PDB file of C-alpha atoms in Angstrom:
ATOM      1  CA  UNK X   1     -29.050  41.666 -18.125  1.00  0.00           C
ATOM      2  CA  UNK X   2     -32.235  42.511 -20.359  1.00  0.00           C
ATOM      3  CA  UNK X   3     -32.655  39.710 -22.892  1.00  0.00           C
ATOM      4  CA  UNK X   4     -34.744  39.084 -25.907  1.00  0.00           C
ATOM      5  CA  UNK X   5     -35.075  35.567 -27.363  1.00  0.00           C
ATOM      6  CA  UNK X   6     -36.241  34.616 -30.725  1.00  0.00           C
ATOM      7  CA  UNK X   7     -35.993  31.412 -32.362  1.00  0.00           C
ATOM      8  CA  UNK X   8     -33.178  31.619 -34.840  1.00  0.00           C
ATOM      9  CA  UNK X   9     -34.870  29.554 -37.594  1.00  0.00           C
ATOM     10  CA  UNK X  10     -34.438  29.319 -40.412  1.00  0.00           C
ATOM     11  CA  UNK X  11     -38.339  29.123 -40.808  1.00  0.00           C
ATOM     12  CA  UNK X  12     -39.478  27.869 -44.285  1.00  0.00           C
ATOM     13  CA  UNK X  13     -43.009  28.591 -45.300  1.00  0.00           C
ATOM     14  CA  UNK X  14     -44.576  28.263 -48.886  1.00  0.00           C
ATOM     15  CA  UNK X  15     -45.993  31.096 -50.740  1.00  0.00           C
ATOM     16  CA  UNK X  16     -49.203  32.463 -49.621  1.00  0.00           C
ATOM     17  CA  UNK X  17     -48.904  30.682 -45.946  1.00  0.00           C
ATOM     18  CA  UNK X  18     -49.060  32.443 -42.794  1.00  0.00           C
ATOM     19  CA  UNK X  19     -45.583  32.965 -41.374  1.00  0.00           C
ATOM     20  CA  UNK X  20     -45.328  33.036 -37.546  1.00  0.00           C
ATOM     21  CA  UNK X  21     -42.346  34.820 -35.585  1.00  0.00           C
ATOM     22  CA  UNK X  22     -42.209  34.726 -31.981  1.00  0.00           C
ATOM     23  CA  UNK X  23     -40.287  36.748 -29.286  1.00  0.00           C
ATOM     24  CA  UNK X  24     -40.010  36.519 -25.392  1.00  0.00           C
ATOM     25  CA  UNK X  25     -38.291  39.159 -23.357  1.00  0.00           C
ATOM     26  CA  UNK X  26     -37.324  39.248 -19.724  1.00  0.00           C
ATOM     27  CA  UNK X  27     -37.817  42.976 -18.619  1.00  0.00           C
ATOM     28  CA  UNK X  28     -41.381  43.320 -17.231  1.00  0.00           C
ATOM     29  CA  UNK X  29     -41.034  46.977 -17.292  1.00  0.00           C
ATOM     30  CA  UNK X  30     -40.650  47.248 -20.943  1.00  0.00           C
ATOM     31  CA  UNK X  31     -43.643  49.125 -22.691  1.00  0.00           C
ATOM     32  CA  UNK X  32     -42.832  49.419 -26.610  1.00  0.00           C
ATOM     33  CA  UNK X  33     -42.193  46.630 -28.922  1.00  0.00           C
ATOM     34  CA  UNK X  34     -40.901  46.719 -32.463  1.00  0.00           C
ATOM     35  CA  UNK X  35     -40.420  44.285 -35.263  1.00  0.00           C
ATOM     36  CA  UNK X  36     -37.531  44.998 -37.740  1.00  0.00           C
ATOM     37  CA  UNK X  37     -37.005  43.501 -41.106  1.00  0.00           C
ATOM     38  CA  UNK X  38     -33.298  43.118 -42.259  1.00  0.00           C
ATOM     39  CA  UNK X  39     -32.612  41.852 -45.967  1.00  0.00           C
ATOM     40  CA  UNK X  40     -29.388  39.974 -46.439  1.00  0.00           C
ATOM     41  CA  UNK X  41     -26.608  42.509 -46.519  1.00  0.00           C
ATOM     42  CA  UNK X  42     -29.045  45.441 -45.667  1.00  0.00           C
ATOM     43  CA  UNK X  43     -29.522  47.472 -42.682  1.00  0.00           C
ATOM     44  CA  UNK X  44     -32.660  46.878 -40.386  1.00  0.00           C
ATOM     45  CA  UNK X  45     -35.928  48.406 -41.471  1.00  0.00           C
ATOM     46  CA  UNK X  46     -38.792  49.266 -38.710  1.00  0.00           C
ATOM     47  CA  UNK X  47     -41.951  47.461 -39.857  1.00  0.00           C
ATOM     48  CA  UNK X  48     -44.252  47.349 -37.017  1.00  0.00           C
ATOM     49  CA  UNK X  49     -44.265  48.706 -33.324  1.00  0.00           C
ATOM     50  CA  UNK X  50     -47.018  47.737 -30.604  1.00  0.00           C
ATOM     51  CA  UNK X  51     -47.495  49.182 -27.260  1.00  0.00           C
ATOM     52  CA  UNK X  52     -50.911  47.665 -25.923  1.00  0.00           C
ATOM     53  CA  UNK X  53     -51.705  43.955 -25.376  1.00  0.00           C
ATOM     54  CA  UNK X  54     -53.728  42.805 -28.053  1.00  0.00           C
ATOM     55  CA  UNK X  55     -53.238  42.590 -31.837  1.00  0.00           C
ATOM     56  CA  UNK X  56     -52.281  45.448 -34.196  1.00  0.00           C
ATOM     57  CA  UNK X  57     -52.635  45.049 -38.028  1.00  0.00           C
ATOM     58  CA  UNK X  58     -50.944  46.943 -40.836  1.00  0.00           C
ATOM     59  CA  UNK X  59     -51.720  45.262 -44.494  1.00  0.00           C
ATOM     60  CA  UNK X  60     -50.355  41.928 -44.170  1.00  0.00           C
ATOM     61  CA  UNK X  61     -48.492  42.080 -41.122  1.00  0.00           C
ATOM     62  CA  UNK X  62     -50.015  41.603 -37.561  1.00  0.00           C
ATOM     63  CA  UNK X  63     -48.240  42.138 -34.426  1.00  0.00           C
ATOM     64  CA  UNK X  64     -49.385  40.538 -31.126  1.00  0.00           C
ATOM     65  CA  UNK X  65     -48.299  41.426 -27.591  1.00  0.00           C
ATOM     66  CA  UNK X  66     -49.034  39.678 -24.437  1.00  0.00           C
ATOM     67  CA  UNK X  67     -47.297  41.580 -21.466  1.00  0.00           C
ATOM     68  CA  UNK X  68     -48.349  39.229 -18.714  1.00  0.00           C
ATOM     69  CA  UNK X  69     -46.408  36.243 -20.641  1.00  0.00           C
ATOM     70  CA  UNK X  70     -43.832  38.588 -21.739  1.00  0.00           C
ATOM     71  CA  UNK X  71     -44.466  37.401 -25.526  1.00  0.00           C
ATOM     72  CA  UNK X  72     -44.523  39.395 -29.039  1.00  0.00           C
ATOM     73  CA  UNK X  73     -45.023  37.787 -32.128  1.00  0.00           C
ATOM     74  CA  UNK X  74     -45.359  38.864 -35.890  1.00  0.00           C
ATOM     75  CA  UNK X  75     -47.777  37.111 -38.251  1.00  0.00           C
ATOM     76  CA  UNK X  76     -47.459  37.617 -42.069  1.00  0.00           C
ATOM     77  CA  UNK X  77     -50.450  36.492 -44.170  1.00  0.00           C
ATOM     78  CA  UNK X  78     -50.080  35.719 -47.804  1.00  0.00           C
ATOM     79  CA  UNK X  79     -46.288  35.411 -47.471  1.00  0.00           C
ATOM     80  CA  UNK X  80     -44.434  36.424 -50.521  1.00  0.00           C
ATOM     81  CA  UNK X  81     -40.885  35.419 -51.623  1.00  0.00           C
ATOM     82  CA  UNK X  82     -40.184  39.089 -51.162  1.00  0.00           C
ATOM     83  CA  UNK X  83     -40.852  38.722 -47.354  1.00  0.00           C
ATOM     84  CA  UNK X  84     -37.737  36.367 -47.062  1.00  0.00           C
ATOM     85  CA  UNK X  85     -35.420  38.281 -44.867  1.00  0.00           C
ATOM     86  CA  UNK X  86     -34.387  38.063 -40.945  1.00  0.00           C
ATOM     87  CA  UNK X  87     -36.965  39.517 -38.719  1.00  0.00           C
ATOM     88  CA  UNK X  88     -35.673  41.166 -35.309  1.00  0.00           C
ATOM     89  CA  UNK X  89     -37.738  41.927 -32.512  1.00  0.00           C
ATOM     90  CA  UNK X  90     -36.670  44.860 -30.365  1.00  0.00           C
ATOM     91  CA  UNK X  91     -38.045  45.797 -26.798  1.00  0.00           C
ATOM     92  CA  UNK X  92     -37.584  48.944 -25.223  1.00  0.00           C
ATOM     93  CA  UNK X  93     -36.007  48.630 -21.748  1.00  0.00           C
ATOM     94  CA  UNK X  94     -38.341  49.983 -18.824  1.00  0.00           C
ATOM     95  CA  UNK X  95     -37.455  53.446 -18.031  1.00  0.00           C
ATOM     96  CA  UNK X  96     -35.231  54.162 -21.005  1.00  0.00           C
ATOM     97  CA  UNK X  97     -35.595  54.381 -24.854  1.00  0.00           C
ATOM     98  CA  UNK X  98     -32.935  52.071 -25.482  1.00  0.00           C
ATOM     99  CA  UNK X  99     -33.816  48.969 -27.397  1.00  0.00           C
ATOM    100  CA  UNK X 100     -32.599  45.672 -26.764  1.00  0.00           C
ATOM    101  CA  UNK X 101     -32.668  43.361 -30.037  1.00  0.00           C
ATOM    102  CA  UNK X 102     -33.156  39.689 -30.421  1.00  0.00           C
ATOM    103  CA  UNK X 103     -30.721  37.992 -32.715  1.00  0.00           C
ATOM    104  CA  UNK X 104     -33.418  37.681 -35.207  1.00  0.00           C
ATOM    105  CA  UNK X 105     -35.491  34.604 -37.139  1.00  0.00           C
ATOM    106  CA  UNK X 106     -34.514  33.842 -40.562  1.00  0.00           C
ATOM    107  CA  UNK X 107     -37.586  33.526 -42.754  1.00  0.00           C
ATOM    108  CA  UNK X 108     -37.663  32.104 -46.151  1.00  0.00           C
ATOM    109  CA  UNK X 109     -40.887  31.911 -48.468  1.00  0.00           C
ATOM    110  CA  UNK X 110     -40.691  29.358 -50.897  1.00  0.00           C
ATOM    111  CA  UNK X 111     -42.351  30.046 -54.350  1.00  0.00           C
TER     112      UNK X 111
ATOM    113  CA  UNK N   1     -38.532  64.231 -43.385  1.00  0.00           C
ATOM    114  CA  UNK N   2     -35.644  62.969 -41.563  1.00  0.00           C
ATOM    115  CA  UNK N   3     -32.641  60.967 -43.173  1.00  0.00           C
ATOM    116  CA  UNK N   4     -29.575  59.170 -41.906  1.00  0.00           C
ATOM    117  CA  UNK N   5     -26.309  59.217 -43.820  1.00  0.00           C
ATOM    118  CA  UNK N   6     -23.573  56.753 -43.099  1.00  0.00           C
ATOM    119  CA  UNK N   7     -20.315  56.062 -45.036  1.00  0.00           C
ATOM    120  CA  UNK N   8     -18.147  54.468 -46.533  1.00  0.00           C
ATOM    121  CA  UNK N   9     -20.560  51.474 -47.593  1.00  0.00           C
ATOM    122  CA  UNK N  10     -17.620  49.015 -47.649  1.00  0.00           C
ATOM    123  CA  UNK N  11     -13.912  49.332 -46.158  1.00  0.00           C
ATOM    124  CA  UNK N  12     -11.146  46.667 -46.162  1.00  0.00           C
ATOM    125  CA  UNK N  13      -8.424  47.650 -43.824  1.00  0.00           C
ATOM    126  CA  UNK N  14      -5.252  46.298 -42.552  1.00  0.00           C
ATOM    127  CA  UNK N  15      -4.804  45.180 -38.998  1.00  0.00           C
ATOM    128  CA  UNK N  16      -3.367  48.038 -37.307  1.00  0.00           C
ATOM    129  CA  UNK N  17      -4.525  50.726 -39.075  1.00  0.00           C
ATOM    130  CA  UNK N  18      -6.898  53.309 -37.976  1.00  0.00           C
ATOM    131  CA  UNK N  19     -10.677  53.886 -38.622  1.00  0.00           C
ATOM    132  CA  UNK N  20     -13.061  56.681 -38.818  1.00  0.00           C
ATOM    133  CA  UNK N  21     -16.732  55.896 -39.612  1.00  0.00           C
ATOM    134  CA  UNK N  22     -19.335  58.917 -40.015  1.00  0.00           C
ATOM    135  CA  UNK N  23     -22.966  59.171 -39.404  1.00  0.00           C
ATOM    136  CA  UNK N  24     -25.041  62.323 -40.111  1.00  0.00           C
ATOM    137  CA  UNK N  25     -28.800  62.861 -39.549  1.00  0.00           C
ATOM    138  CA  UNK N  26     -30.851  65.516 -41.402  1.00  0.00           C
ATOM    139  CA  UNK N  27     -34.198  67.024 -40.624  1.00  0.00           C
ATOM    140  CA  UNK N  28     -34.342  66.714 -36.926  1.00  0.00           C
ATOM    141  CA  UNK N  29     -32.502  68.291 -33.874  1.00  0.00           C
ATOM    142  CA  UNK N  30     -31.145  66.759 -30.806  1.00  0.00           C
ATOM    143  CA  UNK N  31     -31.446  63.368 -31.874  1.00  0.00           C
ATOM    144  CA  UNK N  32     -30.086  60.279 -29.904  1.00  0.00           C
ATOM    145  CA  UNK N  33     -27.625  58.636 -31.879  1.00  0.00           C
ATOM    146  CA  UNK N  34     -26.156  55.038 -31.561  1.00  0.00           C
ATOM    147  CA  UNK N  35     -23.553  52.861 -33.154  1.00  0.00           C
ATOM    148  CA  UNK N  36     -24.258  48.952 -33.587  1.00  0.00           C
ATOM    149  CA  UNK N  37     -22.332  46.305 -34.719  1.00  0.00           C
ATOM    150  CA  UNK N  38     -23.385  42.976 -36.255  1.00  0.00           C
ATOM    151  CA  UNK N  39     -20.829  40.272 -36.690  1.00  0.00           C
ATOM    152  CA  UNK N  40     -21.553  37.601 -39.172  1.00  0.00           C
ATOM    153  CA  UNK N  41     -24.457  35.256 -37.762  1.00  0.00           C
ATOM    154  CA  UNK N  42     -24.960  37.286 -34.840  1.00  0.00           C
ATOM    155  CA  UNK N  43     -27.544  39.871 -33.308  1.00  0.00           C
ATOM    156  CA  UNK N  44     -26.881  43.522 -32.921  1.00  0.00           C
ATOM    157  CA  UNK N  45     -24.485  44.714 -30.287  1.00  0.00           C
ATOM    158  CA  UNK N  46     -24.703  48.176 -29.117  1.00  0.00           C
ATOM    159  CA  UNK N  47     -21.606  49.800 -28.747  1.00  0.00           C
ATOM    160  CA  UNK N  48     -21.901  53.532 -28.085  1.00  0.00           C
ATOM    161  CA  UNK N  49     -24.816  56.075 -27.578  1.00  0.00           C
ATOM    162  CA  UNK N  50     -25.285  59.533 -27.488  1.00  0.00           C
ATOM    163  CA  UNK N  51     -27.874  62.037 -26.217  1.00  0.00           C
ATOM    164  CA  UNK N  52     -26.393  65.244 -26.980  1.00  0.00           C
ATOM    165  CA  UNK N  53     -23.044  66.913 -28.168  1.00  0.00           C
ATOM    166  CA  UNK N  54     -19.981  65.642 -26.431  1.00  0.00           C
ATOM    167  CA  UNK N  55     -21.988  62.973 -24.497  1.00  0.00           C
ATOM    168  CA  UNK N  56     -20.865  59.328 -25.262  1.00  0.00           C
ATOM    169  CA  UNK N  57     -22.082  56.117 -23.216  1.00  0.00           C
ATOM    170  CA  UNK N  58     -19.958  53.027 -23.893  1.00  0.00           C
ATOM    171  CA  UNK N  59     -21.965  49.823 -23.767  1.00  0.00           C
ATOM    172  CA  UNK N  60     -18.833  47.326 -24.219  1.00  0.00           C
ATOM    173  CA  UNK N  61     -15.111  47.952 -23.507  1.00  0.00           C
ATOM    174  CA  UNK N  62     -13.352  47.446 -26.860  1.00  0.00           C
ATOM    175  CA  UNK N  63     -10.703  48.778 -29.202  1.00  0.00           C
ATOM    176  CA  UNK N  64     -13.064  51.517 -30.433  1.00  0.00           C
ATOM    177  CA  UNK N  65     -14.315  54.928 -29.517  1.00  0.00           C
ATOM    178  CA  UNK N  66     -16.968  57.389 -30.640  1.00  0.00           C
ATOM    179  CA  UNK N  67     -17.495  61.258 -30.691  1.00  0.00           C
ATOM    180  CA  UNK N  68     -20.153  63.389 -31.335  1.00  0.00           C
ATOM    181  CA  UNK N  69     -18.797  66.838 -32.374  1.00  0.00           C
ATOM    182  CA  UNK N  70     -21.984  68.222 -33.767  1.00  0.00           C
ATOM    183  CA  UNK N  71     -25.475  67.835 -33.159  1.00  0.00           C
ATOM    184  CA  UNK N  72     -26.242  65.628 -36.286  1.00  0.00           C
ATOM    185  CA  UNK N  73     -22.996  64.035 -36.545  1.00  0.00           C
ATOM    186  CA  UNK N  74     -21.564  60.669 -35.107  1.00  0.00           C
ATOM    187  CA  UNK N  75     -18.325  59.166 -35.509  1.00  0.00           C
ATOM    188  CA  UNK N  76     -16.887  55.871 -34.597  1.00  0.00           C
ATOM    189  CA  UNK N  77     -13.098  55.542 -34.434  1.00  0.00           C
ATOM    190  CA  UNK N  78     -10.200  53.164 -33.814  1.00  0.00           C
ATOM    191  CA  UNK N  79      -6.582  53.978 -33.595  1.00  0.00           C
ATOM    192  CA  UNK N  80      -5.609  50.228 -34.409  1.00  0.00           C
ATOM    193  CA  UNK N  81      -7.713  47.852 -35.781  1.00  0.00           C
ATOM    194  CA  UNK N  82      -8.003  44.135 -34.832  1.00  0.00           C
ATOM    195  CA  UNK N  83      -9.160  41.360 -36.968  1.00  0.00           C
ATOM    196  CA  UNK N  84     -12.014  40.931 -34.484  1.00  0.00           C
ATOM    197  CA  UNK N  85     -13.275  44.446 -35.556  1.00  0.00           C
ATOM    198  CA  UNK N  86     -14.667  43.119 -38.654  1.00  0.00           C
ATOM    199  CA  UNK N  87     -18.470  43.428 -39.047  1.00  0.00           C
ATOM    200  CA  UNK N  88     -21.280  45.306 -40.195  1.00  0.00           C
ATOM    201  CA  UNK N  89     -21.476  48.794 -38.477  1.00  0.00           C
ATOM    202  CA  UNK N  90     -24.870  50.290 -38.192  1.00  0.00           C
ATOM    203  CA  UNK N  91     -25.410  53.780 -36.992  1.00  0.00           C
ATOM    204  CA  UNK N  92     -29.029  54.742 -35.753  1.00  0.00           C
ATOM    205  CA  UNK N  93     -31.066  57.693 -34.772  1.00  0.00           C
ATOM    206  CA  UNK N  94     -34.025  58.195 -32.662  1.00  0.00           C
ATOM    207  CA  UNK N  95     -36.541  61.083 -31.153  1.00  0.00           C
ATOM    208  CA  UNK N  96     -35.078  60.440 -27.655  1.00  0.00           C
ATOM    209  CA  UNK N  97     -38.487  59.457 -26.522  1.00  0.00           C
ATOM    210  CA  UNK N  98     -40.300  56.541 -25.608  1.00  0.00           C
ATOM    211  CA  UNK N  99     -42.094  54.353 -28.194  1.00  0.00           C
ATOM    212  CA  UNK N 100     -40.504  55.662 -31.320  1.00  0.00           C
ATOM    213  CA  UNK N 101     -38.014  52.854 -32.186  1.00  0.00           C
ATOM    214  CA  UNK N 102     -34.789  53.581 -34.195  1.00  0.00           C
ATOM    215  CA  UNK N 103     -34.098  54.383 -37.726  1.00  0.00           C
ATOM    216  CA  UNK N 104     -31.001  52.820 -38.843  1.00  0.00           C
ATOM    217  CA  UNK N 105     -28.355  54.156 -41.629  1.00  0.00           C
ATOM    218  CA  UNK N 106     -27.351  52.032 -44.564  1.00  0.00           C
ATOM    219  CA  UNK N 107     -24.185  50.401 -42.797  1.00  0.00           C
ATOM    220  CA  UNK N 108     -20.544  50.173 -43.216  1.00  0.00           C
ATOM    221  CA  UNK N 109     -19.269  46.464 -44.126  1.00  0.00           C
ATOM    222  CA  UNK N 110     -15.898  46.502 -42.315  1.00  0.00           C
ATOM    223  CA  UNK N 111     -13.362  43.742 -43.164  1.00  0.00           C
ATOM    224  CA  UNK N 112      -9.807  43.909 -41.367  1.00  0.00           C
ATOM    225  CA  UNK N 113      -7.343  41.882 -43.010  1.00  0.00           C
TER     226      UNK N 113
END
């Protein structure tokens, strides 16, 4: 059973701080990794994808991947109250394009 | 550009009643289509996926079924709803190639009473 693990939180950070969200996965054959943001009552929205070891930056968001450690993270710099949401880590199963989702980490950014 | 439509947005149904949720995708052809359920406080559970017309794979045995009568149409059905069928139902599509991720519809919140 392929698994994706995330701390359920809630993670609470003050406005302007860096929020760090972590994810581990079990399938060593996975090659593609995604972060989704889900506001309460809404559907998940894709915000970041990463395929190679290292960092990938997009505005205030940085995704980090370490395939040897089977670890993916998302950093949100200068956190804003509008970043308050549940963040889902998704990992593409090796040999297919089916995604396995973690249960999500709820982030609250306090003004 | 591609868009995905899902309806209805909310639904309240009595136990034992039938269900039909519909999802359509525009702006692409031969997408992979998925039905997920998200129960309160829980993760996304893949229910069904389809790689083509008439091709349905079921991930978990349950009270639900899916059909794909047209290339860009995906339908989730039940003949008799159970209380445990309540949840947030999400349709998603993908390119059918590695590395693209999924795009979700706006979801249907189903409450079985």
